[in-house]
XYZ file of C-alpha atoms in Angstrom:
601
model
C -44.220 -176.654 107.210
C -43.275 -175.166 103.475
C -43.546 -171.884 102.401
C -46.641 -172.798 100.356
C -48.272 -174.574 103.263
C -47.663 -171.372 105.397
C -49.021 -168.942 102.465
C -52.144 -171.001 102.094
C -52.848 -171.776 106.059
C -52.603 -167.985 106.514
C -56.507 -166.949 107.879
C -58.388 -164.000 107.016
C -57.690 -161.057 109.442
C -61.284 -160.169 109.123
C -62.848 -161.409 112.001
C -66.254 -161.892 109.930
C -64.432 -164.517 107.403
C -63.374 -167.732 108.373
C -61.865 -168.639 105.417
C -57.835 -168.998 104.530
C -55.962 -166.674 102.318
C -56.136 -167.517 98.615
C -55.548 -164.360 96.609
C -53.783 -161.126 96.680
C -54.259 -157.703 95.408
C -51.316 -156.624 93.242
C -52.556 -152.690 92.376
C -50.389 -150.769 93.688
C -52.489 -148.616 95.680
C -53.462 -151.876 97.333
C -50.943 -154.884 97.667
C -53.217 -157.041 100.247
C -54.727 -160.396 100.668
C -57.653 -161.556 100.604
C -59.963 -164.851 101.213
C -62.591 -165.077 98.956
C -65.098 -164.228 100.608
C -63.074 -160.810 100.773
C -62.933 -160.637 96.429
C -66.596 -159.082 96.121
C -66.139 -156.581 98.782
C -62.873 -155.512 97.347
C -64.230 -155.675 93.487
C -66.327 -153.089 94.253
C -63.895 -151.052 96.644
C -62.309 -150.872 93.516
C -65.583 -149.883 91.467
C -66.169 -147.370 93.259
C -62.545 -145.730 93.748
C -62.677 -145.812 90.330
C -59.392 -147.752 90.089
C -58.604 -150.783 88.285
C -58.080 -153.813 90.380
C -55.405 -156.302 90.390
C -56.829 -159.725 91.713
C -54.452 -162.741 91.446
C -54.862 -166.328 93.130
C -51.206 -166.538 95.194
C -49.269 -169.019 92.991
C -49.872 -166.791 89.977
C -48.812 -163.480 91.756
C -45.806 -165.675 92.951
C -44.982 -166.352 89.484
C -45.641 -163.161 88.026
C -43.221 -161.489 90.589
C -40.590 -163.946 90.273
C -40.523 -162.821 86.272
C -40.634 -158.917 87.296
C -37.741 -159.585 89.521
C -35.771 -162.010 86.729
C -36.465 -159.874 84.297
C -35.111 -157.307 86.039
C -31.873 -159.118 87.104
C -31.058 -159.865 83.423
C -31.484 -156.535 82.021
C -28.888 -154.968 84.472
C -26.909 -158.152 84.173
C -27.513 -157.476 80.523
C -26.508 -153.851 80.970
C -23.788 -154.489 83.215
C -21.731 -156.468 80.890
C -21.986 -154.355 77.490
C -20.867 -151.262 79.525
C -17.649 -150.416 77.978
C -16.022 -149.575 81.376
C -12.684 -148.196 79.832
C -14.824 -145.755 77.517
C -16.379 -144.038 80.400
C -13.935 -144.268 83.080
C -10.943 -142.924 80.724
C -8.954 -140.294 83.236
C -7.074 -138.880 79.581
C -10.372 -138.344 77.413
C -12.364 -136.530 80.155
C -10.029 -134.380 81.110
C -9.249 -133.139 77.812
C -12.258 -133.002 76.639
C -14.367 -131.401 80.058
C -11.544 -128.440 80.069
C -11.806 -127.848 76.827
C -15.354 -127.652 77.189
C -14.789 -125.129 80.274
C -12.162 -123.019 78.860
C -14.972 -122.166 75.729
C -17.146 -121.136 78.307
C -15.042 -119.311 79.964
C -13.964 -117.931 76.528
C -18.022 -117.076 76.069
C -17.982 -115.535 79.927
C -14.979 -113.238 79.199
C -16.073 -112.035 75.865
C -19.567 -111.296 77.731
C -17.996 -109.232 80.009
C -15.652 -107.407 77.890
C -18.595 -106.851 75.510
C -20.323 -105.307 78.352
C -17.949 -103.527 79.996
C -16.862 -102.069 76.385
C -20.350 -100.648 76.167
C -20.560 -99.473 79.680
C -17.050 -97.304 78.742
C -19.180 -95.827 75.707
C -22.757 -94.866 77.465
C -20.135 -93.115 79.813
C -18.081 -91.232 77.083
C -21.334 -90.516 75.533
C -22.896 -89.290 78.773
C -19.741 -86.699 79.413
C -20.469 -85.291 76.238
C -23.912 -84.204 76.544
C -23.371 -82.758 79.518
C -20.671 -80.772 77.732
C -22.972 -79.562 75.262
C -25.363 -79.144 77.675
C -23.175 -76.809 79.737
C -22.409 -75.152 76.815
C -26.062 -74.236 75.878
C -26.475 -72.876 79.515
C -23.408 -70.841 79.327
C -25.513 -67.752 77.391
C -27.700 -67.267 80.654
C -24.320 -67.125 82.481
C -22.925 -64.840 79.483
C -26.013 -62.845 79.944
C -25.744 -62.539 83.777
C -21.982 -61.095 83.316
C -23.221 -58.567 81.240
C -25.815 -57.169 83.865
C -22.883 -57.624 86.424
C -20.902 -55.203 84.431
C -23.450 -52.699 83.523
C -24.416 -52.333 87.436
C -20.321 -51.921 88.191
C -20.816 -49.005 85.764
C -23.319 -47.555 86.859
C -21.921 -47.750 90.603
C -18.944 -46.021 89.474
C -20.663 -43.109 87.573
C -23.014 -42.696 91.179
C -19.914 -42.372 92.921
C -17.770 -40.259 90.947
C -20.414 -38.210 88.542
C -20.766 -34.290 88.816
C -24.068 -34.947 87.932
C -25.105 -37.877 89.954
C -29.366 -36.985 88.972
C -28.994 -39.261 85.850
C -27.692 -42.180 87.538
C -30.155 -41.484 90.573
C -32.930 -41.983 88.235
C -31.423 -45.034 87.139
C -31.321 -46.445 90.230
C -34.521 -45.965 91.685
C -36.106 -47.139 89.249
C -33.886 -50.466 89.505
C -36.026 -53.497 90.540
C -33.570 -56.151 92.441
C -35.846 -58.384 93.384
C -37.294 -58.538 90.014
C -34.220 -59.044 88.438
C -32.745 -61.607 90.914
C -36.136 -63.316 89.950
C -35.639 -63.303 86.387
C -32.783 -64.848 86.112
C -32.876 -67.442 88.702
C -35.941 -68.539 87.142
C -34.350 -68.630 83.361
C -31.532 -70.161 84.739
C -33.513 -73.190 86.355
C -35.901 -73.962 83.657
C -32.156 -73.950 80.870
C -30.859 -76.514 83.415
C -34.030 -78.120 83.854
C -34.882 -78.306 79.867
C -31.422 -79.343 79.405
C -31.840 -82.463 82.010
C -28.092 -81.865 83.276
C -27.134 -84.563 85.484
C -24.903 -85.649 87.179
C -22.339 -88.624 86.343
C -20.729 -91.276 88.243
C -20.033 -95.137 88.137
C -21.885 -97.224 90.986
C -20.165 -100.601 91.221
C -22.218 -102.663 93.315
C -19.425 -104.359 95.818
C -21.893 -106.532 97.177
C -23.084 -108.678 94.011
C -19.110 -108.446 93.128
C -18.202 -110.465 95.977
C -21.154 -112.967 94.852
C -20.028 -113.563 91.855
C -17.754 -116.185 92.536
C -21.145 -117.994 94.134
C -23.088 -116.826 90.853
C -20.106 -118.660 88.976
C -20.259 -121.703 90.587
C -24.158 -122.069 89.172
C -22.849 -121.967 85.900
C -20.460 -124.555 85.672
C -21.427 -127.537 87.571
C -19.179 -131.172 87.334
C -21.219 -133.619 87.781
C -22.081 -137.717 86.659
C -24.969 -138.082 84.122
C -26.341 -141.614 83.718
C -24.990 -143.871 80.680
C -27.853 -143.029 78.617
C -27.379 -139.272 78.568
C -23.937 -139.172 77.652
C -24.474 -137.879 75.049
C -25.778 -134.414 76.461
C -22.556 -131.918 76.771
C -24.557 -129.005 78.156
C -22.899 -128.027 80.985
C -24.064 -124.779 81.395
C -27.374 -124.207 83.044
C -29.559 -121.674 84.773
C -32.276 -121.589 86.618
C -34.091 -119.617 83.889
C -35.122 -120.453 80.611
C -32.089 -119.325 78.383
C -30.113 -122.774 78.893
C -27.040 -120.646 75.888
C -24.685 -118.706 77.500
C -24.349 -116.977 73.947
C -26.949 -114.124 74.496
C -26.375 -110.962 73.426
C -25.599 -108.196 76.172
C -28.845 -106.966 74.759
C -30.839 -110.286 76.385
C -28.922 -110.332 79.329
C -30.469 -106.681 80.956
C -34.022 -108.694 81.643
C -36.685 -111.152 80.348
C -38.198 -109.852 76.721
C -41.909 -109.816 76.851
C -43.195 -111.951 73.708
C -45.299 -111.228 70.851
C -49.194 -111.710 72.022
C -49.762 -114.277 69.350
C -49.961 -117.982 69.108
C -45.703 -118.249 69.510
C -45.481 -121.818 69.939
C -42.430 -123.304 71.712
C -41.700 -127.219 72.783
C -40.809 -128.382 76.087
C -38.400 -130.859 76.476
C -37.408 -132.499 79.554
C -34.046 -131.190 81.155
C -31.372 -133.224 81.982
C -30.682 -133.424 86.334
C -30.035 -135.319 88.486
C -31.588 -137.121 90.969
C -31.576 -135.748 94.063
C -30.783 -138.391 97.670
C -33.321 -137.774 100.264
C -31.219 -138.796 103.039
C -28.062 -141.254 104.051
C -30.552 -143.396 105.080
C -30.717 -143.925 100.840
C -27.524 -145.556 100.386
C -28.000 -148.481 102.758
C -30.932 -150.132 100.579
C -29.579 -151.109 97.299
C -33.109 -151.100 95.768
C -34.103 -147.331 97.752
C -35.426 -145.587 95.211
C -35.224 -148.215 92.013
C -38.458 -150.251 93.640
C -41.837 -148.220 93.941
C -42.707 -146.005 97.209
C -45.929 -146.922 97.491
C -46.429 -143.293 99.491
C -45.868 -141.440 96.441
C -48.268 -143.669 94.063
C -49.888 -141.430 91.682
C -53.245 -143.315 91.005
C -55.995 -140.302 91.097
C -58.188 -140.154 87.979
C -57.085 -137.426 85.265
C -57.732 -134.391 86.146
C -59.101 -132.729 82.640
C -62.578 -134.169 81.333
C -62.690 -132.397 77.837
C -60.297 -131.838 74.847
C -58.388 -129.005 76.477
C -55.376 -130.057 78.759
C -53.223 -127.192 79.750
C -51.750 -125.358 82.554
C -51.986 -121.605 82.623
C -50.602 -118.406 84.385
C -51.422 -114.704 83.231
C -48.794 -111.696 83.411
C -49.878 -109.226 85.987
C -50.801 -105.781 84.966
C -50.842 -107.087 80.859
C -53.440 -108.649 78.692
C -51.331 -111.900 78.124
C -52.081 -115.422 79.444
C -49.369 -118.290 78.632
C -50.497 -121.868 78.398
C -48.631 -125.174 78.454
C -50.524 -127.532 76.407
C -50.252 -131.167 77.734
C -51.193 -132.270 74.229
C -49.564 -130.937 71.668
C -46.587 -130.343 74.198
C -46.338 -125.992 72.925
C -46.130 -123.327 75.003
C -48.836 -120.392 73.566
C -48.619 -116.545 74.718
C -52.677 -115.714 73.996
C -54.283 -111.668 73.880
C -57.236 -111.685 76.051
C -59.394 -108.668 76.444
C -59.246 -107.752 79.912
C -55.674 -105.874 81.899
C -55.312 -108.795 84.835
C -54.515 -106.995 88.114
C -51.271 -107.784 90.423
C -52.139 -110.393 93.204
C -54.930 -112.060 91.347
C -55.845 -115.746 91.313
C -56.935 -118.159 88.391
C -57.369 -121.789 88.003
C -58.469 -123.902 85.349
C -61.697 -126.375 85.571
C -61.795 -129.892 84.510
C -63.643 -128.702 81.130
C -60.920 -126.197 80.033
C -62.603 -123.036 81.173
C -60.100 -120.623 83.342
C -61.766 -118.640 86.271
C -59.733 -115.148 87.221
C -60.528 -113.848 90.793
C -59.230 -110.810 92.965
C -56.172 -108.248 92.635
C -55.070 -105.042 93.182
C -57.165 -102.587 90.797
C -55.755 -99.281 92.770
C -52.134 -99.228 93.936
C -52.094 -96.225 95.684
C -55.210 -96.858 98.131
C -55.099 -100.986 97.658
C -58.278 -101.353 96.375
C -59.172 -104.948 95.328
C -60.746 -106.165 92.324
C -64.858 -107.671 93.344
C -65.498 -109.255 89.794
C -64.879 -113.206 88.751
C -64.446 -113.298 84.983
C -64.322 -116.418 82.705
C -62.445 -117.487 80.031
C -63.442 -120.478 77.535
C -61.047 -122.007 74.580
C -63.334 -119.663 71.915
C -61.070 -117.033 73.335
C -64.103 -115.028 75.341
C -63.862 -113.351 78.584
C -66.512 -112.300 80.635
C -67.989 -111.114 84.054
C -70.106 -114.209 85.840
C -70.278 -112.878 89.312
C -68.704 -110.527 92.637
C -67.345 -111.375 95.400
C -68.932 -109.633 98.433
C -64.942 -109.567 100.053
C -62.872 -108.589 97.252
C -59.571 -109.869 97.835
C -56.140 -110.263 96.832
C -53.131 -112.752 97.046
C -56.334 -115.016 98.124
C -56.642 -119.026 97.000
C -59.017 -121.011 94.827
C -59.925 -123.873 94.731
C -62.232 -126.212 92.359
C -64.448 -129.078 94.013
C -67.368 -130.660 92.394
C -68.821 -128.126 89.885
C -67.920 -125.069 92.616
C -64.897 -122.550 92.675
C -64.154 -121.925 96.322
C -62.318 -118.457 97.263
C -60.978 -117.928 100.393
C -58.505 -115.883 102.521
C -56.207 -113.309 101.566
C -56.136 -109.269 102.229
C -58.821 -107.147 101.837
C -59.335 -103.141 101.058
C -56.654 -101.691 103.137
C -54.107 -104.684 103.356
C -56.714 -106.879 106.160
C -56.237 -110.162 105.809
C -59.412 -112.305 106.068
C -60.642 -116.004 107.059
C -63.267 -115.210 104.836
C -65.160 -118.010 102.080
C -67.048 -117.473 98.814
C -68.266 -120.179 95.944
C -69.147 -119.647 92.729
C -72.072 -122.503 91.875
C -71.022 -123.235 88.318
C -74.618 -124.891 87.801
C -76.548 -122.078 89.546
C -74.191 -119.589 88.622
C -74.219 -117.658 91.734
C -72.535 -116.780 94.200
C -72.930 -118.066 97.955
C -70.946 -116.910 101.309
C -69.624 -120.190 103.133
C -68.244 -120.447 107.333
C -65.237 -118.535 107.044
C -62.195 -120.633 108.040
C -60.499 -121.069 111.656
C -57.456 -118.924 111.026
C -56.771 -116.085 108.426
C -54.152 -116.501 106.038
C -52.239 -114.906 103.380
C -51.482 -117.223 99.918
C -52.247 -120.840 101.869
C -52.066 -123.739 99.858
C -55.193 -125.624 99.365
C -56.532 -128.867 97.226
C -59.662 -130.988 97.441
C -59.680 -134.317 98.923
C -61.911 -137.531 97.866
C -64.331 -134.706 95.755
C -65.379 -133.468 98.700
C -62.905 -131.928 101.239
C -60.623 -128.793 101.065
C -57.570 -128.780 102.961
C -55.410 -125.486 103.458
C -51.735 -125.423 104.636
C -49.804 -122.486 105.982
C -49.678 -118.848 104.077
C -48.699 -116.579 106.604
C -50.570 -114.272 109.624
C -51.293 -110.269 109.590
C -47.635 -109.940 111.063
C -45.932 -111.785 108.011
C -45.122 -115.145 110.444
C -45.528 -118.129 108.601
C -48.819 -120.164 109.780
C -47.837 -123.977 110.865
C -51.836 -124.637 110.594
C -53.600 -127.491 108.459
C -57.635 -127.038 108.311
C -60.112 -129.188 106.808
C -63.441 -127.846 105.441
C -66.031 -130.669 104.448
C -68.048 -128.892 101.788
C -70.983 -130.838 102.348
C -72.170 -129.962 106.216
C -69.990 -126.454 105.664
C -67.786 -126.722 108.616
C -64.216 -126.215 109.295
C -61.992 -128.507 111.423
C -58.633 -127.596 112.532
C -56.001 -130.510 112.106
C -53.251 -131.637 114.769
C -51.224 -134.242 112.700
C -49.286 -137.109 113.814
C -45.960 -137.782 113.081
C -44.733 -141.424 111.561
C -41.792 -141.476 114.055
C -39.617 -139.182 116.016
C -36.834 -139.193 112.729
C -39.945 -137.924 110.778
C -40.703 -135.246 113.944
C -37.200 -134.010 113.614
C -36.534 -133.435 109.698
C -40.285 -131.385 109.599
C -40.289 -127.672 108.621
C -43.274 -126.246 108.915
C -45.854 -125.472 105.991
C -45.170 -122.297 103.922
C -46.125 -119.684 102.016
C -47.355 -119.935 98.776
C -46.715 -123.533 98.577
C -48.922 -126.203 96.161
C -50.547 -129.326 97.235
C -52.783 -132.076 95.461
C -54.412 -135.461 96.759
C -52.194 -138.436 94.612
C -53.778 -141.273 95.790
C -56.915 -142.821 98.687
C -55.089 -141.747 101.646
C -52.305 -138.766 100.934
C -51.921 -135.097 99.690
C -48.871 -134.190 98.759
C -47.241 -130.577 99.775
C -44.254 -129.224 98.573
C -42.427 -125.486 97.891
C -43.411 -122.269 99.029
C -41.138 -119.391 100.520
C -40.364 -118.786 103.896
C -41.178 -115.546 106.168
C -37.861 -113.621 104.108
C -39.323 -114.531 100.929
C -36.676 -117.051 100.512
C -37.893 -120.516 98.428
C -37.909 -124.071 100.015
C -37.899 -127.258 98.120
C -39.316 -129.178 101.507
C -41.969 -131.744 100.937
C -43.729 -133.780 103.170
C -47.215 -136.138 102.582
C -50.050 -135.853 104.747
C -51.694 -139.679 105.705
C -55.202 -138.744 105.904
C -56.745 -141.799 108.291
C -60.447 -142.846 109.498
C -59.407 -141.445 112.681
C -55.989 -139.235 112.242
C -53.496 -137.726 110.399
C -50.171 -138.327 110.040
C -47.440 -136.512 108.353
C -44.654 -138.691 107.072
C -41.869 -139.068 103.923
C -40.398 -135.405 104.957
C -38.255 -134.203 102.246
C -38.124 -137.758 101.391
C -39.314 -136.286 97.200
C -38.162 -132.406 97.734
C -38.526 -129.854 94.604
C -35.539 -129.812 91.683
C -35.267 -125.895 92.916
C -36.450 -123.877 96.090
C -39.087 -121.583 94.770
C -42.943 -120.891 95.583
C -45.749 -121.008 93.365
C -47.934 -118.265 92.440
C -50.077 -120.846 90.472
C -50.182 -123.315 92.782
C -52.929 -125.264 91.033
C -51.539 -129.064 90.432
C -52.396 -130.457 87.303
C -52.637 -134.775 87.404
C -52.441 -136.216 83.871
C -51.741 -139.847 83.027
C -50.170 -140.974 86.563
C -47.852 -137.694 86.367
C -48.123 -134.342 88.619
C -47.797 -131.122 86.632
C -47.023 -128.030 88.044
C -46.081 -124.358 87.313
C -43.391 -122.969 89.371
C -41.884 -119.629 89.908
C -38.523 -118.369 88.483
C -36.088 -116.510 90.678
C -34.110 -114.242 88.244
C -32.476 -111.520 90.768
C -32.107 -111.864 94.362
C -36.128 -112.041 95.541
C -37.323 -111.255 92.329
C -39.686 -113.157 90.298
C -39.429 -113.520 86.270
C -43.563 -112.366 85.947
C -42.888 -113.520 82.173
C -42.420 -117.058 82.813
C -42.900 -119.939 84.941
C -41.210 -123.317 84.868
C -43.011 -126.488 83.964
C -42.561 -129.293 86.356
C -43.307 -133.051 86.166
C -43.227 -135.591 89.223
C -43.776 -138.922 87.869
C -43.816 -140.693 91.909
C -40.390 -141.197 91.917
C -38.638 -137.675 91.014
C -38.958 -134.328 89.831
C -38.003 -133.149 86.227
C -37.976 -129.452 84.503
C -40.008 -129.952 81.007
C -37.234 -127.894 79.408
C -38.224 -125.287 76.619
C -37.125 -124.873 72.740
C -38.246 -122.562 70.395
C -39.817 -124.175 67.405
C -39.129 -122.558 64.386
């Protein structure tokens, strides 16, 4: 029997249709067969998924995937053979040219230092001498305190050796000790006091000394770019967003806060490379060149209106920072209204961005109770309260409601607690609380109509392995016990974390990724969750991890024309967090990139 005979013998697998297979599916989201009495059904599968469908008869998607594939043989063939092999794989040229390029940055590192340490030696110098006019200035009260010394020898002696001792009797009872003990001490404190005398030494902190080989090695980093991006010789990168190691010392002490006005400032994509999921990788050729169909992004755009942004707002300032998708700036905006630490915002599908929760009162960790909005027309203003205000809480947005859950309440108790805000009623309404309390879970919507929340962490600080599903239309909570795909799958899982971000990319999967672990210490571990008629299954572990191992304090995920967008945090000294900025990251299916920043003048 030929192939084609076998392709069009093949019968239905619906036991309904008695008909043979004579068309296929190509969307990618799809990629099945069908008879025809299955094209109807599926037409409006499609309709109603709001997806575009691909339906072929089988000689035609034969044809059409014998051209992909041709096509795509001649254009590395094509490739291939104009590479000019000797250009790039010239031992001479790259090593001249890739030292030279180190030795000026190490040029740039040592005249950093020096610069530094140069004015280190002169806040020292300059220190010394205060204090030595300082000590000057206090030297009358000690001048002073000589003098009374002297004056009481005196009149010791003339007690003791007077022929008329009445004089100096008077003298001395009428001398007040105590009094002028007091007087003294207490002018000589508030001269040393005024004066701010301090004392001076050096600390040299061993510890990040001995790191600084590691610190170093960040820097400087050999590796292969691709053909294409040859041409890009920067070699020296950070995490944050000053990609110049010619800053002044100035720059270098800590991230400048930026003018509150419209400072506009283009992303452009940085330059990495792609990261290898596993060894398993390197045994299929194709691994990573042909589509995972796992990782498909094929959920509808998430903004409706105009506005297309991503957002986060600087705790304990007035200033909110927004990536425009559009125009492709960064803008620092003043809004009216000082945004409390631990709060939580997100942005709704018309533009508007709701603010929740925080810490109003440090000392006794009171929480903020009001939910403000902001629109485009720069406004802000109070819709609603929550009846459990909360901090370091989550939101989430599902058909025209913002959901608020979890977190700590007054007095650092963390709740299971739920609250909506009806955008169409505009009130507010309690919901079931959820099965387990949580600090900072992750949480997204699924199919318009689902939330699910991963992880956060427990009243003791232990990272939560928990998934739970609440169906917003019977108001219930279900606690999920995934599958795994196989025992290899099993092995390479994690658990969820902390602070971590999550969105649905396609009909059956939600896609988790970062967070921070129990130390506060950032993960780039991914994993999808296959959400099935009848179970779930988590599968592709760290098979599409993060570019960098950080959390997400917005953990809102942004999808925009088949790409996820996402703002991450920035790690700038051991555990601490640049609150100034956030990094701007793109997963287009395949692999993360950094949308890299550049002023724009």
């Amino acid at each position: 029997m030929s192939a084609n005979q076998t392709l069009y013998n093949q019968q239905c697998s619906n036991s309904e249709h008695r008909a043979q297979i004579t068309n296929y599916c190509a969307c990618i989201d799809c990629l099945r067969p069908l008879c025809p009495e299955c094209i109807q059904e599926h037409y409006s599968y499609h309709i109603q998924a709001k997806t575009q469908p691909a339906i072929q008869s089988i000689l035609n998607t034969r044809t059409n995937c014998e051209r992909k594939i041709a096509k795509a043989i001649d254009q590395l063939r094509k490739e291939y053979e104009q590479c000019d092999i000797q250009g790039i794989f010239n031992p001479d040229e790259i090593l001249n040219h890739e030292i030279s390029r180190m030795n000026e940055a190490k040029e740039q590192m040592l005249e950093i230092i020096t610069i530094f340490f140069k004015q280190q030696e002169n806040l020292l110098e300059t220190k010394v001498k205060e204090n030595q006019l300082k000590v000057r200035n206090i030297g009358g009260i000690f001048q002073k305190i000589e003098a009374v010394i002297e004056q009481l020898e005196i009149l010791r002696n003339s007690l003791l050796t007077s022929s008329d001792p009445f004089l100096h009797f008077h003298k001395a009872c009428r001398l007040d000790v105590k009094s002028l003990l007091d007087r003294y001490k207490s002018d000589l404190k508030k001269s040393i006091k005024s004066k701010e005398l301090d004392p001076i030494n050096v600390h040299i902190d061993e510890h990040k000394l001995f790191n600084l080989k590691n610190e170093l090695s960040k820097i400087v980093i050999i590796h292969t770019n691709d053909i294409e991006d040859s041409g890009d010789n920067v070699s020296v990168l950070s995490k944050n967003k000053d990609q110049s190691i010619n800053y002044s010392i100035q720059g270098y002490n800590g991230p400048q806060m930026n003018n509150a006005q419209n400072e506009h400032l283009h992303f452009l994509q940085k330059q990495s490379k792609q990261q290898m999921s596993n060894v398993g990788d390197i045994d299929d050729p194709l691994q990573g060149t042909m589509t995972n169909h796992e990782f498909s992004i094929v959920r509808p755009n998430y903004f409706q209106g105009q506005s297309k942004f991503l957002h986060f707002m600087i705790n304990r300032s007035k200033i909110m920072k927004i990536a425009d998708l559009q125009t492709k700036q960064w803008l620092t905006l003043q809004i009216d209204y000082q945004v409390p630490a631990f709060h939580k915002s997100i942005v709704t599908p018309n533009g508007d961005v709701y603010i929740s929760g925080g810490v109003i009162d440090q000392k006794d960790n009171i929480k903020e109770s009001i939910i403000r909005k902001y629109t485009q027309d720069g406004k802000i203003q109070q819709i609603g309260r929550l009846t459990y205000p909360r901090s370091s809480h989550s939101m989430v947005y599902c058909n025209q409601a913002i959901y608020i859950l979890c977190g700590y309440l007054d007095h650092s108790k963390i709740t299971s607690s739920m609250e909506k805000y009806n955008i169409q009623t505009q009130k507010m309404e309690l919901c079931s609380p959820c099965i387990k309390p949580a600090n900072q879970p992750g949480c997204c919507t699924f199919n318009d109509r689902y939330i699910y929340k991963f992880g956060g962490n427990d009243e003791n600080g232990q990272i939560l392995f928990v998934i739970e599903k609440y169906d917003t239309f019977t108001n219930k909570w279900e606690q999920i016990n995934p599958n795994f795909e196989d025992s290899l799958e099993s092995s390479k899982f994690l658990t969820t974390f902390l602070t971590s971000a999550c969105v649905q990319i396609n009909q059956n999967n939600i896609y988790v990724f970062g967070g921070y672990e129990e130390d506060d210490k950032g993960v780039s571990f991914s994993f999808l969750l296959n959400i099935g008629q009848v179970k779930h299954t988590i599968h592709q572990v760290n098979v599409r991890p993060l570019l960098y191992p950080e959390g997400f304090w917005n953990n809102q995920v942004i999808i925009h024309d088949h790409k996820l967008y996402v703002l991450q945090n920035i790690e700038v000294e051991g555990n601490q967090i640049d609150e100034n900025n956030r990094s701007l990251l793109c997963f287009d299916g395949y692999k993360w990139n950094e949308l890299q920043y550049q002023i724009s003048y």
